[in-house]
């Protein structure tokens, strides 16, 4: 079994097209600097992952793999057949020959650079009127608010969330303002892993990848995926362990697909919280979904939140309230009680919780709209302390 660190350490040996890691990074970093993502090494597309798992990764894609990827994504995500013309607006930190490979005489593909001011995006969207909008949830939140205010006038047939974990609070607001179910594509450096069906359920693409489950909690269906992708040749992906926490769906999906259905992508293993157990003071894992639910069920007035665990007994929760509200003591009390109840149920010591108003705004309504402060994946639940190896219950 390998992971990103091992793959990057042995990059030169593990790719089959003779590309050196230094050469690949040089091309990728220059593309990031110049915002020109067309250059390749020979016929091989070079991509750079966003690096939110702690180290950046390089992926290599051959022309055959680009065509296969385009065929898969179009077959699974187009609302109609290939014989219908489609206009796709794609918001990403970086473009790639991989993404532009979906363009054809029937498919218009427009790349929207996340570094561009949002006001320009809104103007361009109104002019192009795309039928499909693909973007991270943080950008979809901004577009949803612009749509609510009347600045954004598009009516896409399909809205697709990518890159970041789709939080339930964000999903509800995006679906409300776009007046439709939001779909998801679960893709990373390691491949196109899952797409939503017409019912909105994420299904692993088991026609192209094998996912072994390393269970974190078998009863709750939470696992870390170990991926083997039989379609990747330039950079083979064989028993590659991701750092994500997935929850399998207990009930069959109404769509009838035999592919593994997911209830949720909860985030990364690095963002599992840990509380001290009462019995022996050992650390017990608390999955991100429990923290999210405690916060978003406290009050309908909460419009944004970020929960950061600085230590097993210290938690910081930043909140933003609808219509510019300055907060409510009773909401904080309800959240505190919900997390305390969770601690008691799990047999853990209560944690100290500090509350703040969310300062680093994701959406600003007074002078227009702004993108996230930093071009990184949005993380609603984040752990900022490292476990010692002897403390980790999963080792």
Short mmCIF file of C-alpha atoms in Angstrom, two decimals:
data_model
loop_
_atom_site.label_atom_id
_atom_site.label_comp_id
_atom_site.label_asym_id
_atom_site.label_seq_id
_atom_site.Cartn_x
_atom_site.Cartn_y
_atom_site.Cartn_z
CA UNK A 1 0.00 0.00 0.00
CA UNK A 2 1.25 3.52 -0.82
CA UNK A 3 0.17 7.12 -0.18
CA UNK A 4 1.02 10.56 -1.55
CA UNK A 5 4.26 10.82 0.40
CA UNK A 6 5.52 7.48 -0.92
CA UNK A 7 4.40 8.25 -4.46
CA UNK A 8 6.19 11.60 -4.47
CA UNK A 9 9.32 10.05 -2.95
CA UNK A 10 9.45 7.44 -5.72
CA UNK A 11 7.85 9.55 -8.46
CA UNK A 12 10.56 8.91 -11.06
CA UNK A 13 10.27 5.12 -10.68
CA UNK A 14 6.48 4.95 -10.36
CA UNK A 15 5.54 6.77 -13.58
CA UNK A 16 5.85 4.89 -16.87
CA UNK A 17 6.54 7.82 -19.22
CA UNK A 18 10.07 8.72 -18.06
CA UNK A 19 9.25 12.10 -16.51
CA UNK A 20 11.37 13.33 -13.61
CA UNK A 21 9.74 14.88 -10.57
CA UNK A 22 11.79 18.08 -10.75
CA UNK A 23 10.86 18.55 -14.40
CA UNK A 24 7.16 17.97 -13.70
CA UNK A 25 7.12 20.38 -10.73
CA UNK A 26 8.91 23.04 -12.80
CA UNK A 27 6.25 22.89 -15.53
CA UNK A 28 3.39 22.84 -13.02
CA UNK A 29 4.72 25.76 -10.94
CA UNK A 30 5.33 27.86 -14.05
CA UNK A 31 1.74 27.20 -15.15
CA UNK A 32 0.52 28.35 -11.73
CA UNK A 33 2.63 31.49 -11.95
CA UNK A 34 1.74 32.45 -15.52
CA UNK A 35 -1.87 31.13 -15.40
CA UNK A 36 -1.13 29.47 -18.76
CA UNK A 37 -2.04 25.81 -18.26
CA UNK A 38 -1.53 24.63 -21.84
CA UNK A 39 2.13 23.48 -21.70
CA UNK A 40 2.76 19.76 -21.44
CA UNK A 41 5.82 17.53 -21.36
CA UNK A 42 5.58 15.89 -24.73
CA UNK A 43 1.98 14.69 -24.92
CA UNK A 44 1.60 14.30 -21.14
CA UNK A 45 -0.60 16.67 -19.14
CA UNK A 46 0.97 17.80 -15.86
CA UNK A 47 -1.24 18.69 -12.92
CA UNK A 48 -0.54 20.00 -9.43
CA UNK A 49 -2.75 19.11 -6.48
CA UNK A 50 -3.81 21.83 -4.06
CA UNK A 51 -1.72 20.43 -1.23
CA UNK A 52 -4.24 20.69 1.62
CA UNK A 53 -3.17 17.30 2.96
CA UNK A 54 0.21 18.75 3.86
CA UNK A 55 2.27 18.16 0.71
CA UNK A 56 1.63 18.93 -2.92
CA UNK A 57 1.35 16.15 -5.45
CA UNK A 58 1.92 15.89 -9.19
CA UNK A 59 -0.32 13.90 -11.50
CA UNK A 60 0.43 12.79 -15.07
CA UNK A 61 -2.24 12.08 -17.68
CA UNK A 62 -1.69 10.68 -21.17
CA UNK A 63 -3.79 11.62 -24.25
CA UNK A 64 -5.65 8.30 -24.03
CA UNK A 65 -6.39 8.89 -20.35
CA UNK A 66 -7.61 12.44 -21.09
CA UNK A 67 -10.10 11.08 -23.63
CA UNK A 68 -11.23 8.33 -21.25
CA UNK A 69 -11.71 10.87 -18.45
CA UNK A 70 -13.71 13.18 -20.71
CA UNK A 71 -15.93 10.31 -21.84
CA UNK A 72 -16.57 9.17 -18.28
CA UNK A 73 -17.37 12.61 -16.90
CA UNK A 74 -19.66 13.50 -19.80
CA UNK A 75 -21.50 10.17 -19.63
CA UNK A 76 -22.11 10.47 -15.92
CA UNK A 77 -22.77 14.19 -15.45
CA UNK A 78 -24.40 15.63 -18.58
CA UNK A 79 -28.13 16.24 -18.01
CA UNK A 80 -28.83 15.20 -21.61
CA UNK A 81 -27.13 13.14 -24.31
CA UNK A 82 -24.01 14.17 -26.23
CA UNK A 83 -26.24 15.19 -29.13
CA UNK A 84 -27.49 18.18 -27.14
CA UNK A 85 -25.33 21.29 -27.04
CA UNK A 86 -24.10 22.22 -23.58
CA UNK A 87 -22.36 25.26 -22.11
CA UNK A 88 -20.21 24.45 -19.08
CA UNK A 89 -18.67 26.99 -16.70
CA UNK A 90 -15.89 25.42 -14.64
CA UNK A 91 -14.47 27.23 -11.57
CA UNK A 92 -11.07 25.99 -10.39
CA UNK A 93 -7.82 27.19 -8.86
CA UNK A 94 -5.99 25.94 -11.97
CA UNK A 95 -7.05 24.90 -15.45
CA UNK A 96 -5.74 21.77 -17.17
CA UNK A 97 -5.68 20.11 -20.55
CA UNK A 98 -7.59 17.36 -18.75
CA UNK A 99 -10.61 19.58 -18.15
CA UNK A 100 -10.55 21.34 -21.51
CA UNK A 101 -10.56 17.93 -23.22
CA UNK A 102 -14.35 17.86 -22.81
CA UNK A 103 -14.69 20.65 -25.40
CA UNK A 104 -16.16 19.71 -28.78
CA UNK A 105 -18.50 21.18 -31.37
CA UNK A 106 -21.35 20.20 -29.04
CA UNK A 107 -19.71 21.14 -25.73
CA UNK A 108 -18.58 24.68 -24.90
CA UNK A 109 -16.20 24.66 -21.94
CA UNK A 110 -15.29 27.89 -20.14
CA UNK A 111 -12.64 28.00 -17.43
CA UNK A 112 -13.24 30.49 -14.60
CA UNK A 113 -10.05 31.25 -12.67
CA UNK A 114 -10.72 31.46 -8.92
CA UNK A 115 -8.10 34.21 -8.70
CA UNK A 116 -10.33 36.49 -10.81
CA UNK A 117 -12.57 38.95 -8.88
CA UNK A 118 -16.05 37.56 -8.32
CA UNK A 119 -17.70 40.62 -9.88
CA UNK A 120 -16.07 39.69 -13.22
CA UNK A 121 -17.31 36.11 -12.85
CA UNK A 122 -20.88 37.28 -12.28
CA UNK A 123 -20.76 39.57 -15.33
CA UNK A 124 -19.33 36.79 -17.49
CA UNK A 125 -21.86 34.22 -16.26
CA UNK A 126 -24.74 36.55 -17.09
CA UNK A 127 -23.33 37.03 -20.60
CA UNK A 128 -22.63 33.34 -21.29
CA UNK A 129 -25.64 31.86 -19.49
CA UNK A 130 -24.17 28.37 -18.96
CA UNK A 131 -26.37 25.31 -18.66
CA UNK A 132 -23.96 23.64 -16.21
CA UNK A 133 -21.99 25.32 -13.42
CA UNK A 134 -19.13 23.40 -11.77
CA UNK A 135 -17.41 24.98 -8.75
CA UNK A 136 -16.20 24.44 -5.19
CA UNK A 137 -18.93 24.89 -2.54
CA UNK A 138 -17.31 28.10 -1.25
CA UNK A 139 -17.73 29.67 -4.71
CA UNK A 140 -21.22 28.20 -5.14
CA UNK A 141 -22.20 29.90 -1.86
CA UNK A 142 -21.09 33.25 -3.25
CA UNK A 143 -22.94 32.64 -6.53
CA UNK A 144 -26.05 31.54 -4.63
CA UNK A 145 -26.04 34.77 -2.63
CA UNK A 146 -25.54 36.77 -5.83
CA UNK A 147 -28.49 34.93 -7.34
CA UNK A 148 -30.62 35.65 -4.28
CA UNK A 149 -29.85 39.38 -4.56
CA UNK A 150 -30.64 39.41 -8.29
CA UNK A 151 -27.10 40.21 -9.47
CA UNK A 152 -26.68 36.73 -10.96
CA UNK A 153 -29.46 35.98 -13.44
CA UNK A 154 -28.49 32.56 -14.83
CA UNK A 155 -30.72 29.49 -14.58
CA UNK A 156 -28.43 26.47 -15.08
CA UNK A 157 -29.90 23.02 -15.59
CA UNK A 158 -27.29 21.48 -13.32
CA UNK A 159 -25.02 22.67 -10.52
CA UNK A 160 -22.05 20.47 -9.56
CA UNK A 161 -19.88 20.76 -6.45
CA UNK A 162 -16.20 19.79 -6.71
CA UNK A 163 -12.86 19.97 -4.83
CA UNK A 164 -14.10 20.84 -1.32
CA UNK A 165 -16.26 18.80 1.04
CA UNK A 166 -19.89 19.79 0.54
CA UNK A 167 -21.19 20.77 3.96
CA UNK A 168 -24.90 20.24 4.63
CA UNK A 169 -25.40 23.90 5.55
CA UNK A 170 -23.80 25.07 2.30
CA UNK A 171 -25.76 22.48 0.33
CA UNK A 172 -29.08 23.68 1.73
CA UNK A 173 -28.41 27.33 0.87
CA UNK A 174 -27.07 26.57 -2.62
CA UNK A 175 -30.01 24.32 -3.45
CA UNK A 176 -32.49 26.90 -2.16
CA UNK A 177 -31.21 29.77 -4.29
CA UNK A 178 -30.52 27.71 -7.42
CA UNK A 179 -33.85 25.89 -6.94
CA UNK A 180 -32.47 22.44 -7.71
CA UNK A 181 -30.58 19.49 -6.29
CA UNK A 182 -26.83 20.04 -6.19
CA UNK A 183 -24.66 17.24 -7.60
CA UNK A 184 -21.10 16.27 -6.72
CA UNK A 185 -17.96 14.93 -8.36
CA UNK A 186 -15.43 13.33 -6.02
CA UNK A 187 -12.12 13.65 -7.81
CA UNK A 188 -8.56 14.04 -6.63
CA UNK A 189 -5.03 13.56 -7.89
CA UNK A 190 -5.65 9.83 -7.75
CA UNK A 191 -8.56 9.83 -10.20
CA UNK A 192 -12.28 10.28 -10.83
CA UNK A 193 -13.58 8.35 -7.85
CA UNK A 194 -17.31 9.08 -7.57
CA UNK A 195 -20.20 10.99 -9.14
CA UNK A 196 -23.77 11.60 -8.08
CA UNK A 197 -26.69 9.79 -9.72
CA UNK A 198 -29.99 11.54 -10.63
CA UNK A 199 -31.08 11.12 -6.99
CA UNK A 200 -28.05 13.04 -5.74
CA UNK A 201 -26.33 9.99 -4.23
CA UNK A 202 -22.57 9.70 -4.66
CA UNK A 203 -21.58 6.36 -6.21
CA UNK A 204 -18.01 5.11 -6.46
CA UNK A 205 -17.07 4.67 -10.13
CA UNK A 206 -16.48 0.96 -9.70
CA UNK A 207 -16.40 0.45 -13.46
CA UNK A 208 -12.95 2.09 -13.47
CA UNK A 209 -11.68 1.95 -9.87
CA UNK A 210 -11.54 -0.59 -7.07
CA UNK A 211 -12.00 0.84 -3.58
CA UNK A 212 -10.92 -1.24 -0.61
CA UNK A 213 -12.31 -0.08 2.72
CA UNK A 214 -10.03 0.50 5.68
CA UNK A 215 -12.74 0.83 8.32
CA UNK A 216 -12.41 3.52 10.96
CA UNK A 217 -15.79 2.58 12.44
CA UNK A 218 -17.42 -0.46 10.87
CA UNK A 219 -20.74 -0.02 12.71
CA UNK A 220 -21.14 3.53 11.42
CA UNK A 221 -19.80 2.62 7.96
CA UNK A 222 -16.92 5.08 8.10
CA UNK A 223 -13.81 4.12 6.19
CA UNK A 224 -10.69 5.37 4.48
CA UNK A 225 -10.52 4.36 0.79
CA UNK A 226 -7.62 2.44 -0.73
CA UNK A 227 -7.83 3.02 -4.49
CA UNK A 228 -6.68 0.99 -7.47
CA UNK A 229 -7.44 2.59 -10.85
CA UNK A 230 -7.10 0.18 -13.76
CA UNK A 231 -7.47 2.99 -16.33
CA UNK A 232 -4.30 4.87 -15.29
CA UNK A 233 -1.12 3.87 -17.14
CA UNK A 234 1.11 6.95 -17.25
CA UNK A 235 1.07 7.15 -13.46
CA UNK A 236 -0.31 3.87 -12.08
CA UNK A 237 -2.54 4.13 -9.03
CA UNK A 238 -2.30 0.78 -7.23
CA UNK A 239 -3.46 0.30 -3.62
CA UNK A 240 -3.18 4.03 -3.00
CA UNK A 241 -4.44 5.05 0.46
CA UNK A 242 -6.28 8.35 0.57
CA UNK A 243 -6.56 10.49 3.69
CA UNK A 244 -10.32 10.96 3.38
CA UNK A 245 -13.11 9.79 5.65
CA UNK A 246 -16.07 8.35 3.72
CA UNK A 247 -19.37 7.04 5.06
CA UNK A 248 -21.08 4.28 3.12
CA UNK A 249 -24.82 4.46 2.61
CA UNK A 250 -26.77 1.86 4.58
CA UNK A 251 -29.91 1.74 2.42
CA UNK A 252 -29.85 0.96 -1.32
CA UNK A 253 -30.07 4.00 -3.60
CA UNK A 254 -33.40 4.30 -5.47
CA UNK A 255 -31.48 4.67 -8.75
CA UNK A 256 -30.70 0.94 -8.67
CA UNK A 257 -26.98 1.31 -9.38
CA UNK A 258 -24.89 -1.61 -8.09
CA UNK A 259 -21.95 0.74 -7.47
CA UNK A 260 -21.04 1.49 -3.85
CA UNK A 261 -23.15 4.40 -2.57
CA UNK A 262 -21.81 6.98 -0.12
CA UNK A 263 -23.75 8.79 2.54
CA UNK A 264 -21.14 11.51 2.82
CA UNK A 265 -17.54 12.58 2.34
CA UNK A 266 -16.76 13.85 5.81
CA UNK A 267 -13.31 15.25 5.21
CA UNK A 268 -9.80 14.11 5.94
CA UNK A 269 -8.51 11.77 8.61
CA UNK A 270 -6.38 14.68 9.81
CA UNK A 271 -9.58 16.50 10.77
CA UNK A 272 -11.05 13.82 13.00
CA UNK A 273 -11.40 15.37 16.47
CA UNK A 274 -10.16 13.59 19.59
CA UNK A 275 -11.55 13.87 23.14
CA UNK A 276 -10.09 12.43 26.34
CA UNK A 277 -11.90 9.32 27.60
CA UNK A 278 -13.10 9.45 31.20
CA UNK A 279 -12.07 5.86 31.92
CA UNK A 280 -8.36 5.98 31.08
CA UNK A 281 -7.60 9.45 29.62
CA UNK A 282 -6.84 7.91 26.23
CA UNK A 283 -7.92 9.72 23.08
CA UNK A 284 -11.18 8.75 21.39
CA UNK A 285 -11.97 9.80 17.78
CA UNK A 286 -14.97 12.06 17.16
CA UNK A 287 -15.91 12.20 13.47
CA UNK A 288 -16.45 15.60 11.80
CA UNK A 289 -20.11 14.91 11.05
CA UNK A 290 -20.96 14.85 14.76
CA UNK A 291 -19.43 18.30 15.26
CA UNK A 292 -21.14 19.72 12.16
CA UNK A 293 -24.55 18.42 13.21
CA UNK A 294 -24.20 19.87 16.71
CA UNK A 295 -23.61 23.30 15.21
CA UNK A 296 -26.04 23.44 12.31
CA UNK A 297 -28.95 21.99 14.29
CA UNK A 298 -28.55 24.58 17.07
CA UNK A 299 -30.26 27.38 15.17
CA UNK A 300 -31.52 28.30 11.71
CA UNK A 301 -29.83 31.68 12.19
CA UNK A 302 -26.34 30.21 11.71
CA UNK A 303 -25.23 30.89 8.13
CA UNK A 304 -21.50 30.08 8.39
CA UNK A 305 -19.32 28.20 10.84
CA UNK A 306 -15.77 26.97 11.30
CA UNK A 307 -14.84 24.57 14.11
CA UNK A 308 -11.16 24.25 14.99
CA UNK A 309 -9.80 21.85 17.61
CA UNK A 310 -6.55 23.16 19.09
CA UNK A 311 -6.20 20.41 21.73
CA UNK A 312 -8.29 17.45 22.96
CA UNK A 313 -9.82 19.71 25.63
CA UNK A 314 -9.97 22.99 23.68
CA UNK A 315 -12.30 23.80 20.80
CA UNK A 316 -12.85 27.07 18.95
CA UNK A 317 -16.07 27.69 17.03
CA UNK A 318 -16.54 30.75 14.84
CA UNK A 319 -20.06 31.62 13.71
CA UNK A 320 -21.75 33.98 11.32
CA UNK A 321 -25.44 34.69 11.56
CA UNK A 322 -27.98 35.54 8.89
CA UNK A 323 -28.70 39.16 8.00
CA UNK A 324 -25.54 40.38 9.71
CA UNK A 325 -26.60 39.29 13.20
CA UNK A 326 -24.03 39.71 15.94
CA UNK A 327 -24.71 36.40 17.60
CA UNK A 328 -26.83 34.95 20.30
CA UNK A 329 -25.79 33.60 23.67
CA UNK A 330 -28.51 30.97 23.63
CA UNK A 331 -27.22 29.57 20.30
CA UNK A 332 -23.77 29.19 21.85
CA UNK A 333 -25.36 27.47 24.85
CA UNK A 334 -27.23 25.03 22.61
CA UNK A 335 -24.07 24.16 20.68
CA UNK A 336 -22.14 23.73 23.92
CA UNK A 337 -24.85 21.47 25.32
CA UNK A 338 -24.97 19.38 22.12
CA UNK A 339 -21.21 18.82 22.18
CA UNK A 340 -21.29 18.11 25.93
CA UNK A 341 -24.08 15.56 25.37
CA UNK A 342 -21.96 13.98 22.65
CA UNK A 343 -19.00 13.78 25.05
CA UNK A 344 -21.14 12.12 27.71
CA UNK A 345 -22.55 9.64 25.21
CA UNK A 346 -19.05 8.73 24.05
CA UNK A 347 -17.74 8.46 27.61
CA UNK A 348 -15.42 11.44 27.20
CA UNK A 349 -14.47 14.46 29.28
CA UNK A 350 -16.19 17.73 28.34
CA UNK A 351 -14.12 20.12 26.25
CA UNK A 352 -13.73 23.86 26.72
CA UNK A 353 -15.37 25.76 23.85
CA UNK A 354 -14.53 29.33 22.86
CA UNK A 355 -16.92 31.15 20.52
CA UNK A 356 -16.13 33.96 18.10
CA UNK A 357 -17.83 35.81 15.28
CA UNK A 358 -16.45 34.65 11.94
CA UNK A 359 -14.08 37.39 10.75
CA UNK A 360 -12.47 36.04 7.57
CA UNK A 361 -15.56 36.46 5.50
CA UNK A 362 -16.45 34.07 2.74
CA UNK A 363 -19.31 36.29 1.53
CA UNK A 364 -19.61 40.03 1.91
CA UNK A 365 -22.88 41.75 1.03
CA UNK A 366 -22.15 45.43 1.74
CA UNK A 367 -19.74 46.12 -1.12
CA UNK A 368 -20.39 43.20 -3.43
CA UNK A 369 -18.94 39.71 -3.18
CA UNK A 370 -15.53 38.39 -2.37
CA UNK A 371 -13.87 35.02 -2.91
CA UNK A 372 -12.41 33.11 0.05
CA UNK A 373 -9.49 34.96 1.61
CA UNK A 374 -7.00 32.24 0.69
CA UNK A 375 -7.11 29.98 -2.31
CA UNK A 376 -7.35 26.78 -0.33
CA UNK A 377 -10.01 24.20 0.18
CA UNK A 378 -12.75 25.26 2.54
CA UNK A 379 -12.64 23.26 5.79
CA UNK A 380 -15.57 23.61 8.16
CA UNK A 381 -14.11 21.20 10.71
CA UNK A 382 -10.35 21.26 11.25
CA UNK A 383 -7.94 19.75 13.78
CA UNK A 384 -4.76 21.75 14.35
CA UNK A 385 -2.75 19.52 16.63
CA UNK A 386 -0.81 16.41 15.76
CA UNK A 387 -1.21 13.04 17.42
CA UNK A 388 1.79 11.20 18.72
CA UNK A 389 1.99 7.74 17.18
CA UNK A 390 1.30 6.06 20.53
CA UNK A 391 -1.83 8.20 20.94
CA UNK A 392 -3.40 7.33 17.58
CA UNK A 393 -6.12 4.69 18.14
CA UNK A 394 -6.06 3.77 14.44
CA UNK A 395 -2.41 2.67 14.50
#
